[in-house]
């Protein structure tokens, strides 16, 4: 009774330790901390966390067997936890530093493991290394599905258990206890892994949904504001400028009033899709946004200021939008025109919104010149 009580309580305690390790490792992996030290040393902190828990379990096993009052079998139980911790780390994300650290660790472990013949440990170590490399390469499918996660863990631990059995034959834990605790450990860490990964996926999806306009699937004004601010900070640090184009669909209210809001929505969706297609073919990094009801904006990053090139690109946008034709359910057809304003960031800008305010002003200058017009840097050209 005492033996089983010690086994069960020790197992529960160690399970709490390995769950805490899993939470810490995933926290480091997913980059929740903005602390500069953590950000800079994240891969090494992950390795340190894994090695720490492996060393703790190793010495707990050694000291446990040395104690006369300790029941046999604890060495095998700690091996379960060590293998499960390594699998958890390998299937949490691709990390070459981690992989190489484990290759070194496992090679040394097999080499110095007592009573394992020299002719036997290299092929066993090679099998473990291959298994780790496969885990590092295919971590996404292996980690996402329990029917891959569990078999992979069993394949990973098999050579470790075989080598341990050769080294420490006299530890008799019983197959039921050994494999029962192994499966319990795999199930617990697998469930923890899926829970934390799925939570991260949900967080990413929610963040993305908060940055995307529901109708057009372009970035929304919140994302535009954040990107514009970052571009301004980058300019202060590196001198990299942006070109900001913003345009309105002319007389869009008339389209809604005459044909209905569903047709108006179709116009917005079509314009957004065509804008994405056009800007995808530029030489610069581009992001597109819906910044108002019928207002669209796009930014070109790290540009060389060139008025003629900006004019050519603005005319392309204007002409391509004019080529769009729409047909209502009643068979009525119509097309659209746009009014566009553009400017680039300047080194004397005092605020990140200055460039947007100028481009927006030039947009209204285009409207005041009769619409279907382009104004670049204060110069109306079409």
mmCIF file of C-alpha atoms in Angstrom:
data_model
loop_
_atom_site.group_PDB
_atom_site.id
_atom_site.type_symbol
_atom_site.label_atom_id
_atom_site.label_comp_id
_atom_site.label_asym_id
_atom_site.label_seq_id
_atom_site.Cartn_x
_atom_site.Cartn_y
_atom_site.Cartn_z
ATOM 1 C CA UNK A 1 0.000 0.000 0.000
ATOM 2 C CA UNK A 2 2.829 2.382 0.894
ATOM 3 C CA UNK A 3 4.618 1.534 -2.347
ATOM 4 C CA UNK A 4 1.551 2.338 -4.455
ATOM 5 C CA UNK A 5 0.869 5.478 -2.456
ATOM 6 C CA UNK A 6 4.406 6.713 -3.094
ATOM 7 C CA UNK A 7 4.189 5.832 -6.762
ATOM 8 C CA UNK A 8 0.880 7.613 -7.295
ATOM 9 C CA UNK A 9 1.742 10.771 -5.354
ATOM 10 C CA UNK A 10 5.159 10.988 -7.016
ATOM 11 C CA UNK A 11 3.552 10.542 -10.421
ATOM 12 C CA UNK A 12 1.022 13.320 -9.749
ATOM 13 C CA UNK A 13 3.742 15.660 -8.473
ATOM 14 C CA UNK A 14 5.936 15.035 -11.494
ATOM 15 C CA UNK A 15 2.962 15.450 -13.810
ATOM 16 C CA UNK A 16 2.424 18.903 -12.324
ATOM 17 C CA UNK A 17 6.088 19.715 -13.000
ATOM 18 C CA UNK A 18 5.921 18.626 -16.632
ATOM 19 C CA UNK A 19 2.638 20.468 -17.231
ATOM 20 C CA UNK A 20 4.255 23.620 -15.834
ATOM 21 C CA UNK A 21 7.162 23.031 -18.220
ATOM 22 C CA UNK A 22 4.736 22.694 -21.136
ATOM 23 C CA UNK A 23 3.002 25.959 -20.274
ATOM 24 C CA UNK A 24 6.335 27.799 -19.897
ATOM 25 C CA UNK A 25 7.737 26.362 -23.119
ATOM 26 C CA UNK A 26 4.633 27.304 -25.109
ATOM 27 C CA UNK A 27 4.617 30.782 -23.565
ATOM 28 C CA UNK A 28 8.175 31.260 -24.790
ATOM 29 C CA UNK A 29 7.389 29.683 -28.164
ATOM 30 C CA UNK A 30 4.387 31.889 -28.898
ATOM 31 C CA UNK A 31 6.168 35.116 -27.978
ATOM 32 C CA UNK A 32 3.688 36.533 -25.473
ATOM 33 C CA UNK A 33 6.398 38.491 -23.647
ATOM 34 C CA UNK A 34 7.650 41.833 -24.981
ATOM 35 C CA UNK A 35 10.589 41.880 -22.574
ATOM 36 C CA UNK A 36 13.714 42.591 -24.639
ATOM 37 C CA UNK A 37 15.745 39.906 -22.864
ATOM 38 C CA UNK A 38 13.087 37.251 -23.510
ATOM 39 C CA UNK A 39 12.636 38.311 -27.140
ATOM 40 C CA UNK A 40 16.367 38.266 -27.831
ATOM 41 C CA UNK A 41 17.154 34.980 -26.077
ATOM 42 C CA UNK A 42 13.880 33.111 -26.676
ATOM 43 C CA UNK A 43 15.349 30.043 -28.474
ATOM 44 C CA UNK A 44 18.025 29.630 -25.824
ATOM 45 C CA UNK A 45 15.521 30.084 -23.005
ATOM 46 C CA UNK A 46 13.441 27.298 -24.527
ATOM 47 C CA UNK A 47 16.482 25.040 -24.610
ATOM 48 C CA UNK A 48 17.328 25.997 -21.023
ATOM 49 C CA UNK A 49 13.779 25.187 -19.886
ATOM 50 C CA UNK A 50 13.903 21.750 -21.513
ATOM 51 C CA UNK A 51 17.363 20.895 -20.249
ATOM 52 C CA UNK A 52 16.411 22.017 -16.750
ATOM 53 C CA UNK A 53 13.418 19.702 -16.556
ATOM 54 C CA UNK A 54 15.442 16.827 -18.051
ATOM 55 C CA UNK A 55 18.214 17.316 -15.488
ATOM 56 C CA UNK A 56 15.692 17.552 -12.641
ATOM 57 C CA UNK A 57 14.094 14.257 -13.654
ATOM 58 C CA UNK A 58 17.506 12.641 -14.156
ATOM 59 C CA UNK A 59 18.775 13.433 -10.686
ATOM 60 C CA UNK A 60 15.412 12.635 -9.132
ATOM 61 C CA UNK A 61 15.744 9.189 -10.704
ATOM 62 C CA UNK A 62 19.348 8.699 -9.564
ATOM 63 C CA UNK A 63 18.720 9.889 -6.015
ATOM 64 C CA UNK A 64 15.441 8.023 -5.803
ATOM 65 C CA UNK A 65 17.104 4.715 -6.627
ATOM 66 C CA UNK A 66 19.881 5.446 -4.141
ATOM 67 C CA UNK A 67 17.383 5.787 -1.287
ATOM 68 C CA UNK A 68 16.708 2.477 0.377
ATOM 69 C CA UNK A 69 13.122 3.447 1.139
ATOM 70 C CA UNK A 70 12.296 4.329 -2.448
ATOM 71 C CA UNK A 71 10.316 1.663 -4.332
ATOM 72 C CA UNK A 72 11.837 0.257 -7.464
ATOM 73 C CA UNK A 73 10.656 1.592 -10.781
ATOM 74 C CA UNK A 74 11.123 5.307 -10.323
ATOM 75 C CA UNK A 75 13.901 5.375 -12.928
ATOM 76 C CA UNK A 76 11.480 4.101 -15.536
ATOM 77 C CA UNK A 77 8.808 6.608 -14.552
ATOM 78 C CA UNK A 78 11.205 9.532 -14.879
ATOM 79 C CA UNK A 79 12.243 8.236 -18.296
ATOM 80 C CA UNK A 80 8.601 8.566 -19.375
ATOM 81 C CA UNK A 81 8.545 12.198 -18.280
ATOM 82 C CA UNK A 82 11.881 12.985 -19.941
ATOM 83 C CA UNK A 83 10.797 11.495 -23.265
ATOM 84 C CA UNK A 84 7.425 13.256 -23.119
ATOM 85 C CA UNK A 85 9.130 16.603 -22.421
ATOM 86 C CA UNK A 86 11.467 16.202 -25.394
ATOM 87 C CA UNK A 87 8.591 15.257 -27.705
ATOM 88 C CA UNK A 88 6.573 18.248 -26.483
ATOM 89 C CA UNK A 89 9.449 20.595 -27.317
ATOM 90 C CA UNK A 90 10.158 19.008 -30.706
ATOM 91 C CA UNK A 91 6.515 19.194 -31.809
ATOM 92 C CA UNK A 92 5.978 22.766 -30.599
ATOM 93 C CA UNK A 93 7.821 24.331 -33.515
ATOM 94 C CA UNK A 94 10.880 24.061 -35.724
ATOM 95 C CA UNK A 95 13.962 24.986 -33.726
ATOM 96 C CA UNK A 96 17.345 23.971 -35.123
ATOM 97 C CA UNK A 97 19.212 24.992 -31.985
ATOM 98 C CA UNK A 98 16.929 22.811 -29.898
ATOM 99 C CA UNK A 99 17.345 19.884 -32.277
ATOM 100 C CA UNK A 100 21.127 20.065 -32.198
ATOM 101 C CA UNK A 101 21.191 20.414 -28.423
ATOM 102 C CA UNK A 102 19.068 17.262 -28.109
ATOM 103 C CA UNK A 103 21.250 15.398 -30.598
ATOM 104 C CA UNK A 104 24.299 16.178 -28.450
ATOM 105 C CA UNK A 105 22.451 15.319 -25.247
ATOM 106 C CA UNK A 106 21.089 11.980 -26.458
ATOM 107 C CA UNK A 107 24.411 10.946 -27.998
ATOM 108 C CA UNK A 108 26.128 11.547 -24.657
ATOM 109 C CA UNK A 109 23.330 9.764 -22.780
ATOM 110 C CA UNK A 110 23.622 6.622 -24.887
ATOM 111 C CA UNK A 111 27.416 6.721 -24.775
ATOM 112 C CA UNK A 112 27.663 6.949 -20.990
ATOM 113 C CA UNK A 113 24.679 4.739 -20.136
ATOM 114 C CA UNK A 114 25.984 1.892 -18.003
ATOM 115 C CA UNK A 115 26.322 -1.601 -19.493
ATOM 116 C CA UNK A 116 25.201 -0.669 -23.011
ATOM 117 C CA UNK A 117 27.752 -2.314 -25.371
ATOM 118 C CA UNK A 118 29.751 0.035 -27.563
ATOM 119 C CA UNK A 119 28.602 -1.867 -30.633
ATOM 120 C CA UNK A 120 24.951 -1.352 -29.699
ATOM 121 C CA UNK A 121 24.469 2.274 -28.677
ATOM 122 C CA UNK A 122 25.416 4.022 -31.988
ATOM 123 C CA UNK A 123 22.557 2.455 -34.024
ATOM 124 C CA UNK A 124 20.124 3.079 -31.155
ATOM 125 C CA UNK A 125 21.299 6.689 -30.914
ATOM 126 C CA UNK A 126 20.991 7.044 -34.702
ATOM 127 C CA UNK A 127 17.370 5.862 -34.530
ATOM 128 C CA UNK A 128 16.626 8.452 -31.839
ATOM 129 C CA UNK A 129 18.334 11.213 -33.833
ATOM 130 C CA UNK A 130 16.369 10.327 -36.984
ATOM 131 C CA UNK A 131 13.136 10.356 -34.988
ATOM 132 C CA UNK A 132 13.975 13.776 -33.541
ATOM 133 C CA UNK A 133 14.856 15.150 -36.984
ATOM 134 C CA UNK A 134 11.529 13.935 -38.376
ATOM 135 C CA UNK A 135 9.712 15.552 -35.455
ATOM 136 C CA UNK A 136 11.509 18.843 -36.060
ATOM 137 C CA UNK A 137 10.669 18.660 -39.787
ATOM 138 C CA UNK A 138 7.026 17.552 -39.568
ATOM 139 C CA UNK A 139 6.096 19.142 -36.252
ATOM 140 C CA UNK A 140 2.860 20.692 -37.506
ATOM 141 C CA UNK A 141 0.915 17.534 -38.499
ATOM 142 C CA UNK A 142 2.491 15.454 -35.732
ATOM 143 C CA UNK A 143 1.619 18.013 -33.086
ATOM 144 C CA UNK A 144 -1.864 18.881 -34.324
ATOM 145 C CA UNK A 145 -3.419 15.406 -34.244
ATOM 146 C CA UNK A 146 -3.415 12.979 -31.311
ATOM 147 C CA UNK A 147 -3.381 9.979 -33.678
ATOM 148 C CA UNK A 148 0.055 11.180 -34.856
ATOM 149 C CA UNK A 149 1.243 12.638 -31.555
ATOM 150 C CA UNK A 150 0.823 9.435 -29.512
ATOM 151 C CA UNK A 151 2.437 6.989 -32.003
ATOM 152 C CA UNK A 152 5.325 9.385 -32.570
ATOM 153 C CA UNK A 153 5.966 9.546 -28.828
ATOM 154 C CA UNK A 154 5.924 5.747 -28.576
ATOM 155 C CA UNK A 155 8.381 5.425 -31.470
ATOM 156 C CA UNK A 156 10.598 8.077 -29.877
ATOM 157 C CA UNK A 157 10.667 6.447 -26.445
ATOM 158 C CA UNK A 158 11.123 2.837 -27.653
ATOM 159 C CA UNK A 159 14.934 2.975 -28.136
ATOM 160 C CA UNK A 160 15.299 4.879 -24.856
ATOM 161 C CA UNK A 161 13.380 2.188 -22.975
ATOM 162 C CA UNK A 162 15.363 -0.565 -24.678
ATOM 163 C CA UNK A 163 18.685 1.030 -23.752
ATOM 164 C CA UNK A 164 17.460 1.648 -20.208
ATOM 165 C CA UNK A 165 16.375 -1.986 -19.885
ATOM 166 C CA UNK A 166 19.843 -3.163 -20.949
ATOM 167 C CA UNK A 167 21.481 -0.784 -18.484
ATOM 168 C CA UNK A 168 19.202 -1.272 -15.436
ATOM 169 C CA UNK A 169 17.609 -4.696 -15.748
ATOM 170 C CA UNK A 170 16.897 -5.062 -12.058
ATOM 171 C CA UNK A 171 14.225 -2.359 -11.926
ATOM 172 C CA UNK A 172 10.913 -4.163 -11.969
ATOM 173 C CA UNK A 173 8.013 -1.761 -12.312
ATOM 174 C CA UNK A 174 5.482 -4.018 -13.921
ATOM 175 C CA UNK A 175 4.277 -3.520 -17.478
ATOM 176 C CA UNK A 176 0.860 -2.241 -16.408
ATOM 177 C CA UNK A 177 2.286 0.591 -14.305
ATOM 178 C CA UNK A 178 5.038 1.471 -16.775
ATOM 179 C CA UNK A 179 2.829 1.726 -19.835
ATOM 180 C CA UNK A 180 -0.167 3.043 -17.933
ATOM 181 C CA UNK A 181 1.804 6.032 -16.674
ATOM 182 C CA UNK A 182 3.415 6.444 -20.100
ATOM 183 C CA UNK A 183 0.045 6.673 -21.851
ATOM 184 C CA UNK A 184 -1.281 8.989 -19.137
ATOM 185 C CA UNK A 185 1.716 11.287 -19.611
ATOM 186 C CA UNK A 186 1.348 11.275 -23.399
ATOM 187 C CA UNK A 187 -2.387 11.977 -23.149
ATOM 188 C CA UNK A 188 -1.891 14.828 -20.681
ATOM 189 C CA UNK A 189 0.878 16.594 -22.605
ATOM 190 C CA UNK A 190 -0.822 15.963 -25.939
ATOM 191 C CA UNK A 191 -4.040 17.535 -24.650
ATOM 192 C CA UNK A 192 -2.076 20.468 -23.203
ATOM 193 C CA UNK A 193 -0.247 20.962 -26.498
ATOM 194 C CA UNK A 194 -3.444 20.977 -28.545
ATOM 195 C CA UNK A 195 -5.209 23.278 -26.084
ATOM 196 C CA UNK A 196 -2.426 25.881 -26.092
ATOM 197 C CA UNK A 197 -1.846 25.690 -29.852
ATOM 198 C CA UNK A 198 -5.579 25.966 -30.592
ATOM 199 C CA UNK A 199 -5.814 28.947 -28.268
ATOM 200 C CA UNK A 200 -3.000 30.634 -30.184
ATOM 201 C CA UNK A 201 -4.772 29.897 -33.479
ATOM 202 C CA UNK A 202 -7.948 31.479 -32.114
ATOM 203 C CA UNK A 203 -6.005 34.519 -30.911
ATOM 204 C CA UNK A 204 -4.389 34.964 -34.328
ATOM 205 C CA UNK A 205 -7.766 34.613 -36.036
ATOM 206 C CA UNK A 206 -9.372 37.160 -33.726
ATOM 207 C CA UNK A 207 -6.506 39.604 -34.229
ATOM 208 C CA UNK A 208 -6.723 39.159 -37.991
ATOM 209 C CA UNK A 209 -10.491 39.615 -37.963
ATOM 210 C CA UNK A 210 -9.943 42.832 -36.037
ATOM 211 C CA UNK A 211 -7.618 44.050 -38.810
ATOM 212 C CA UNK A 212 -9.712 43.072 -41.845
ATOM 213 C CA UNK A 213 -12.762 44.798 -43.276
ATOM 214 C CA UNK A 214 -15.601 42.277 -43.332
ATOM 215 C CA UNK A 215 -17.011 43.306 -46.699
ATOM 216 C CA UNK A 216 -13.979 43.927 -48.895
ATOM 217 C CA UNK A 217 -11.423 41.738 -47.029
ATOM 218 C CA UNK A 218 -8.938 44.587 -47.257
ATOM 219 C CA UNK A 219 -7.189 45.854 -44.145
ATOM 220 C CA UNK A 220 -9.380 48.199 -42.117
ATOM 221 C CA UNK A 221 -8.674 51.686 -40.772
ATOM 222 C CA UNK A 222 -7.334 50.331 -37.475
ATOM 223 C CA UNK A 223 -4.651 48.406 -39.352
ATOM 224 C CA UNK A 224 -4.019 51.379 -41.630
ATOM 225 C CA UNK A 225 -3.449 53.637 -38.631
ATOM 226 C CA UNK A 226 -1.024 51.147 -37.059
ATOM 227 C CA UNK A 227 0.893 50.593 -40.310
ATOM 228 C CA UNK A 228 1.109 54.317 -41.003
ATOM 229 C CA UNK A 229 2.472 54.963 -37.517
ATOM 230 C CA UNK A 230 5.055 52.199 -37.925
ATOM 231 C CA UNK A 231 6.075 53.534 -41.341
ATOM 232 C CA UNK A 232 6.608 56.966 -39.787
ATOM 233 C CA UNK A 233 8.787 55.490 -37.031
ATOM 234 C CA UNK A 234 10.763 53.518 -39.627
ATOM 235 C CA UNK A 235 11.340 56.712 -41.608
ATOM 236 C CA UNK A 236 12.729 58.430 -38.516
ATOM 237 C CA UNK A 237 15.090 55.501 -37.931
ATOM 238 C CA UNK A 238 16.111 54.478 -41.446
ATOM 239 C CA UNK A 239 14.908 57.216 -43.787
ATOM 240 C CA UNK A 240 12.575 54.849 -45.661
ATOM 241 C CA UNK A 241 9.670 56.761 -47.207
ATOM 242 C CA UNK A 242 6.195 55.681 -48.265
ATOM 243 C CA UNK A 243 3.850 56.780 -51.038
ATOM 244 C CA UNK A 244 0.228 57.012 -49.935
ATOM 245 C CA UNK A 245 -2.603 56.887 -52.484
ATOM 246 C CA UNK A 246 -6.216 57.397 -51.432
ATOM 247 C CA UNK A 247 -9.309 57.500 -53.640
ATOM 248 C CA UNK A 248 -13.099 57.700 -53.485
ATOM 249 C CA UNK A 249 -15.691 56.179 -55.793
ATOM 250 C CA UNK A 250 -17.400 59.171 -57.395
ATOM 251 C CA UNK A 251 -21.107 59.652 -56.634
ATOM 252 C CA UNK A 252 -21.263 56.407 -54.685
ATOM 253 C CA UNK A 253 -24.327 57.595 -52.775
ATOM 254 C CA UNK A 254 -26.200 57.821 -56.067
ATOM 255 C CA UNK A 255 -25.364 54.173 -56.764
ATOM 256 C CA UNK A 256 -26.796 53.147 -53.392
ATOM 257 C CA UNK A 257 -29.875 55.325 -53.828
ATOM 258 C CA UNK A 258 -30.614 54.171 -57.362
ATOM 259 C CA UNK A 259 -29.648 50.499 -57.325
ATOM 260 C CA UNK A 260 -29.714 49.613 -53.620
ATOM 261 C CA UNK A 261 -27.116 48.833 -50.995
ATOM 262 C CA UNK A 262 -26.559 45.257 -52.172
ATOM 263 C CA UNK A 263 -25.407 46.560 -55.538
ATOM 264 C CA UNK A 264 -23.321 49.160 -53.721
ATOM 265 C CA UNK A 265 -21.675 46.385 -51.717
ATOM 266 C CA UNK A 266 -20.916 44.519 -54.935
ATOM 267 C CA UNK A 267 -19.203 47.632 -56.278
ATOM 268 C CA UNK A 268 -17.066 47.936 -53.146
ATOM 269 C CA UNK A 269 -16.097 44.252 -53.261
ATOM 270 C CA UNK A 270 -15.199 44.444 -56.950
ATOM 271 C CA UNK A 271 -13.136 47.606 -56.532
ATOM 272 C CA UNK A 272 -11.258 46.056 -53.599
ATOM 273 C CA UNK A 273 -10.531 42.877 -55.530
ATOM 274 C CA UNK A 274 -9.291 44.787 -58.581
ATOM 275 C CA UNK A 275 -7.166 47.067 -56.411
ATOM 276 C CA UNK A 276 -5.467 44.048 -54.873
ATOM 277 C CA UNK A 277 -4.830 42.579 -58.327
ATOM 278 C CA UNK A 278 -3.253 45.779 -59.646
ATOM 279 C CA UNK A 279 -1.059 46.513 -56.634
ATOM 280 C CA UNK A 280 0.193 42.923 -56.521
ATOM 281 C CA UNK A 281 2.224 43.628 -59.676
ATOM 282 C CA UNK A 282 4.270 46.556 -58.341
ATOM 283 C CA UNK A 283 7.975 46.514 -57.519
ATOM 284 C CA UNK A 284 7.340 47.785 -53.992
ATOM 285 C CA UNK A 285 5.809 46.236 -50.916
ATOM 286 C CA UNK A 286 2.155 47.320 -50.915
ATOM 287 C CA UNK A 287 -0.722 47.123 -48.455
ATOM 288 C CA UNK A 288 -4.322 47.967 -49.324
ATOM 289 C CA UNK A 289 -7.016 49.317 -47.016
ATOM 290 C CA UNK A 290 -10.635 50.345 -46.886
ATOM 291 C CA UNK A 291 -10.358 53.542 -44.866
ATOM 292 C CA UNK A 292 -13.950 54.731 -45.113
ATOM 293 C CA UNK A 293 -17.318 53.964 -46.669
ATOM 294 C CA UNK A 294 -16.260 54.247 -50.315
ATOM 295 C CA UNK A 295 -12.698 55.396 -49.616
ATOM 296 C CA UNK A 296 -9.771 53.117 -50.404
ATOM 297 C CA UNK A 297 -6.125 53.668 -49.579
ATOM 298 C CA UNK A 298 -2.915 51.864 -50.416
ATOM 299 C CA UNK A 299 0.656 52.447 -49.321
ATOM 300 C CA UNK A 300 3.906 51.670 -51.130
ATOM 301 C CA UNK A 301 6.780 51.147 -48.703
ATOM 302 C CA UNK A 302 10.469 52.070 -48.930
ATOM 303 C CA UNK A 303 10.042 54.056 -52.130
ATOM 304 C CA UNK A 304 12.219 56.305 -54.232
ATOM 305 C CA UNK A 305 10.260 59.518 -54.803
ATOM 306 C CA UNK A 306 9.413 59.758 -58.513
ATOM 307 C CA UNK A 307 6.556 62.033 -59.620
ATOM 308 C CA UNK A 308 6.296 60.558 -63.119
ATOM 309 C CA UNK A 309 6.155 57.014 -61.827
ATOM 310 C CA UNK A 310 3.510 57.957 -59.267
ATOM 311 C CA UNK A 311 1.481 59.616 -62.018
ATOM 312 C CA UNK A 312 1.748 56.534 -64.212
ATOM 313 C CA UNK A 313 0.599 54.286 -61.390
ATOM 314 C CA UNK A 314 -2.252 56.610 -60.394
ATOM 315 C CA UNK A 315 -3.500 56.708 -64.001
ATOM 316 C CA UNK A 316 -3.370 52.910 -64.116
ATOM 317 C CA UNK A 317 -5.582 52.685 -61.027
ATOM 318 C CA UNK A 318 -7.997 55.284 -62.395
ATOM 319 C CA UNK A 319 -8.228 53.662 -65.844
ATOM 320 C CA UNK A 320 -8.667 50.135 -64.484
ATOM 321 C CA UNK A 321 -11.476 51.210 -62.188
ATOM 322 C CA UNK A 322 -13.210 52.900 -65.132
ATOM 323 C CA UNK A 323 -13.114 49.575 -67.011
ATOM 324 C CA UNK A 324 -15.246 47.873 -64.360
ATOM 325 C CA UNK A 325 -18.831 47.368 -65.477
ATOM 326 C CA UNK A 326 -21.742 46.340 -63.293
ATOM 327 C CA UNK A 327 -25.120 44.830 -64.126
ATOM 328 C CA UNK A 328 -28.074 44.901 -61.737
ATOM 329 C CA UNK A 329 -30.718 42.206 -61.317
ATOM 330 C CA UNK A 330 -32.987 44.283 -63.570
ATOM 331 C CA UNK A 331 -30.405 44.318 -66.340
ATOM 332 C CA UNK A 332 -29.280 47.893 -65.821
ATOM 333 C CA UNK A 333 -25.585 48.494 -66.450
ATOM 334 C CA UNK A 334 -23.260 51.186 -65.186
ATOM 335 C CA UNK A 335 -19.581 51.929 -64.599
ATOM 336 C CA UNK A 336 -17.687 54.034 -62.073
ATOM 337 C CA UNK A 337 -15.005 56.683 -61.863
ATOM 338 C CA UNK A 338 -12.716 57.620 -58.989
ATOM 339 C CA UNK A 339 -11.061 60.737 -57.590
ATOM 340 C CA UNK A 340 -7.540 60.170 -56.290
ATOM 341 C CA UNK A 341 -5.002 62.001 -54.152
ATOM 342 C CA UNK A 342 -1.392 61.037 -53.454
ATOM 343 C CA UNK A 343 1.607 62.224 -51.512
ATOM 344 C CA UNK A 344 4.750 60.765 -49.994
ATOM 345 C CA UNK A 345 6.122 61.029 -46.479
ATOM 346 C CA UNK A 346 8.584 63.827 -45.789
ATOM 347 C CA UNK A 347 11.457 64.130 -43.362
ATOM 348 C CA UNK A 348 9.951 67.304 -41.888
ATOM 349 C CA UNK A 349 6.637 65.599 -41.058
ATOM 350 C CA UNK A 350 5.799 66.241 -37.419
ATOM 351 C CA UNK A 351 3.178 63.508 -37.100
ATOM 352 C CA UNK A 352 2.585 60.143 -38.722
ATOM 353 C CA UNK A 353 -0.810 61.353 -40.007
ATOM 354 C CA UNK A 354 0.666 64.295 -41.925
ATOM 355 C CA UNK A 355 1.123 62.340 -45.147
ATOM 356 C CA UNK A 356 -2.421 60.969 -44.960
ATOM 357 C CA UNK A 357 -3.858 64.418 -44.304
ATOM 358 C CA UNK A 358 -2.077 65.764 -47.384
ATOM 359 C CA UNK A 359 -3.198 62.887 -49.603
ATOM 360 C CA UNK A 360 -6.754 63.236 -48.297
ATOM 361 C CA UNK A 361 -6.694 66.972 -49.057
ATOM 362 C CA UNK A 362 -5.481 66.225 -52.584
ATOM 363 C CA UNK A 363 -8.312 63.725 -52.963
ATOM 364 C CA UNK A 364 -10.790 66.509 -52.242
ATOM 365 C CA UNK A 365 -8.899 68.782 -54.625
ATOM 366 C CA UNK A 366 -9.595 66.151 -57.295
ATOM 367 C CA UNK A 367 -13.283 66.166 -56.369
ATOM 368 C CA UNK A 368 -13.364 69.953 -56.574
ATOM 369 C CA UNK A 369 -11.897 69.773 -60.085
ATOM 370 C CA UNK A 370 -14.914 67.833 -61.323
ATOM 371 C CA UNK A 371 -14.110 64.327 -60.083
ATOM 372 C CA UNK A 372 -12.594 61.502 -62.168
ATOM 373 C CA UNK A 373 -9.345 63.347 -61.521
ATOM 374 C CA UNK A 374 -5.893 62.755 -60.006
ATOM 375 C CA UNK A 375 -3.962 65.137 -57.748
ATOM 376 C CA UNK A 376 -0.376 64.239 -56.850
ATOM 377 C CA UNK A 377 1.607 66.240 -54.295
ATOM 378 C CA UNK A 378 -0.775 69.158 -54.811
ATOM 379 C CA UNK A 379 -0.612 69.031 -58.628
ATOM 380 C CA UNK A 380 -3.828 68.098 -60.445
ATOM 381 C CA UNK A 381 -2.899 66.204 -63.606
ATOM 382 C CA UNK A 382 -6.084 64.596 -64.916
#
